[in-house]
PDB file of C-alpha atoms in Angstrom:
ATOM      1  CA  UNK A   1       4.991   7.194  12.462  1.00 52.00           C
ATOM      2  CA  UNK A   2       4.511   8.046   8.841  1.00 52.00           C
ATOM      3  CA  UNK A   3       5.264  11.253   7.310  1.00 56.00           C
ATOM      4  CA  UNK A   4       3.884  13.241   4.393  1.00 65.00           C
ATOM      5  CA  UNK A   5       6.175  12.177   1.475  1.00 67.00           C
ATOM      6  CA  UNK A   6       5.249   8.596   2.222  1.00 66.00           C
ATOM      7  CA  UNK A   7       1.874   9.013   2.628  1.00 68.00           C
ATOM      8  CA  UNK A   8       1.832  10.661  -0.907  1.00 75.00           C
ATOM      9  CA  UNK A   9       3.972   7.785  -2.468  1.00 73.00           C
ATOM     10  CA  UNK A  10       1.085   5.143  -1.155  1.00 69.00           C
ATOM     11  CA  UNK A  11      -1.990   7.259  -1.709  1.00 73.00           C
ATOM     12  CA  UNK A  12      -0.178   7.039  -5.622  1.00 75.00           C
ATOM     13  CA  UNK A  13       0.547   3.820  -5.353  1.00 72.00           C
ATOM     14  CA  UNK A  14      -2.851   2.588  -4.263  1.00 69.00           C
ATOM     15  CA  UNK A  15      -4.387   4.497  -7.246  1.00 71.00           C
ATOM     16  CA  UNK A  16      -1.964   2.630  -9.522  1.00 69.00           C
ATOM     17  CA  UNK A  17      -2.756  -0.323  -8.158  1.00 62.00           C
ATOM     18  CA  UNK A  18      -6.506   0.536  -8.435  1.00 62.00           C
ATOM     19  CA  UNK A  19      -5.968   1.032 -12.224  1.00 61.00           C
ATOM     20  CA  UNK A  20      -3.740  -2.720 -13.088  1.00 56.00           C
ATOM     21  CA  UNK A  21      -6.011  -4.547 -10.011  1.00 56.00           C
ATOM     22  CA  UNK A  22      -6.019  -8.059 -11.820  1.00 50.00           C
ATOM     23  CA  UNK A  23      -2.573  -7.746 -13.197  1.00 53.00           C
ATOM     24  CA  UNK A  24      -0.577  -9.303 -10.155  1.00 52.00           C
ATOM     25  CA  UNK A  25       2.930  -8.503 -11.795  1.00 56.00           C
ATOM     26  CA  UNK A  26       2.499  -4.741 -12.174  1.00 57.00           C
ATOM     27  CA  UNK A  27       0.562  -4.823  -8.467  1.00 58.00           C
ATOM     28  CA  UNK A  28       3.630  -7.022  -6.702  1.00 67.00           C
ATOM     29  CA  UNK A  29       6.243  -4.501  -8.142  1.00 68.00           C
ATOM     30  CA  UNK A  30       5.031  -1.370  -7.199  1.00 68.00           C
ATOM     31  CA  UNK A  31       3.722  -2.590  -3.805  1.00 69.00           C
ATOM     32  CA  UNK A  32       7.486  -3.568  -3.672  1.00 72.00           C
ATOM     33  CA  UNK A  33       8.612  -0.019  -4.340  1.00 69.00           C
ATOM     34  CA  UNK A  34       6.260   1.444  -2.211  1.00 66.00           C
ATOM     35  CA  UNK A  35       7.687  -0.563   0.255  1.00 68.00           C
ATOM     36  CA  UNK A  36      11.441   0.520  -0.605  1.00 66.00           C
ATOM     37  CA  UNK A  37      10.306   4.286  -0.513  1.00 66.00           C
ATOM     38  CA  UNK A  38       8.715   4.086   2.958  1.00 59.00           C
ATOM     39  CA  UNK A  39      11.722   2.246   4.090  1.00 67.00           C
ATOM     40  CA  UNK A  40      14.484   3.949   2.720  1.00 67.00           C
ATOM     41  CA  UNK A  41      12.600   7.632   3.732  1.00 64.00           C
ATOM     42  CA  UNK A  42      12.102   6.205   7.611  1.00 63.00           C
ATOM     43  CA  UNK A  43      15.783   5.063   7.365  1.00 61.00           C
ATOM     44  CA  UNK A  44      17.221   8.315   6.096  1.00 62.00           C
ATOM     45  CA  UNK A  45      14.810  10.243   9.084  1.00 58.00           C
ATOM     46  CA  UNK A  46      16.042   7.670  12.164  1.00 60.00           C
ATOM     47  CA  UNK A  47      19.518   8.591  10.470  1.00 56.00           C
ATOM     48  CA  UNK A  48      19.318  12.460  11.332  1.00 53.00           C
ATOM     49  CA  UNK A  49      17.542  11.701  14.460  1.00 57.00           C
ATOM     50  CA  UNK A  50      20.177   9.890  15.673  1.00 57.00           C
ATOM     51  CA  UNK A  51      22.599  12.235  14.747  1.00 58.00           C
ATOM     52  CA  UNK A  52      20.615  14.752  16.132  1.00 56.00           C
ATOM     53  CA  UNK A  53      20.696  12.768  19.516  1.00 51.00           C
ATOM     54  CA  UNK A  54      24.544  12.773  19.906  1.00 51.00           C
ATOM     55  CA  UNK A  55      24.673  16.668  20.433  1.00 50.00           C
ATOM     56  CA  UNK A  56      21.155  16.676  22.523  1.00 50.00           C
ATOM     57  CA  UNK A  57      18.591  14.545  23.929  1.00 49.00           C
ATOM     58  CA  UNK A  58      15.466  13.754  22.532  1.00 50.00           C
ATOM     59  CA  UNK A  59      12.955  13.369  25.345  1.00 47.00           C
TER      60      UNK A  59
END
């Protein structure tokens, strides 16, 4: 499931990637931090969840 502040990280990201398309160096590294913001913004939201799943349960 993908939330808002990732969605607006890759909408940017595509646009950027729109403008440099044919420049596969400047394309690689911000499809690699697109990557690292998705990943490190699910990983900080499965964090609380699973805090939040000591004191209650989720289903």
């Amino acid at each position: 499931m993908v939330h808002e502040p990732c969605l607006s990280v890759l909408r940017f990201g595509l646009q950027r990637l729109g403008n440099f398309y044919g420049v596969w160096t400047s394309s690689f590294s911000e499809l690699m931090l697109i990557h690292i913001v998705c990943f490190t913004d699910l990983f900080q939201v499965r964090t609380i969840n699973t805090r939040g799943w000591k004191h209650q349960p989720v289903w």
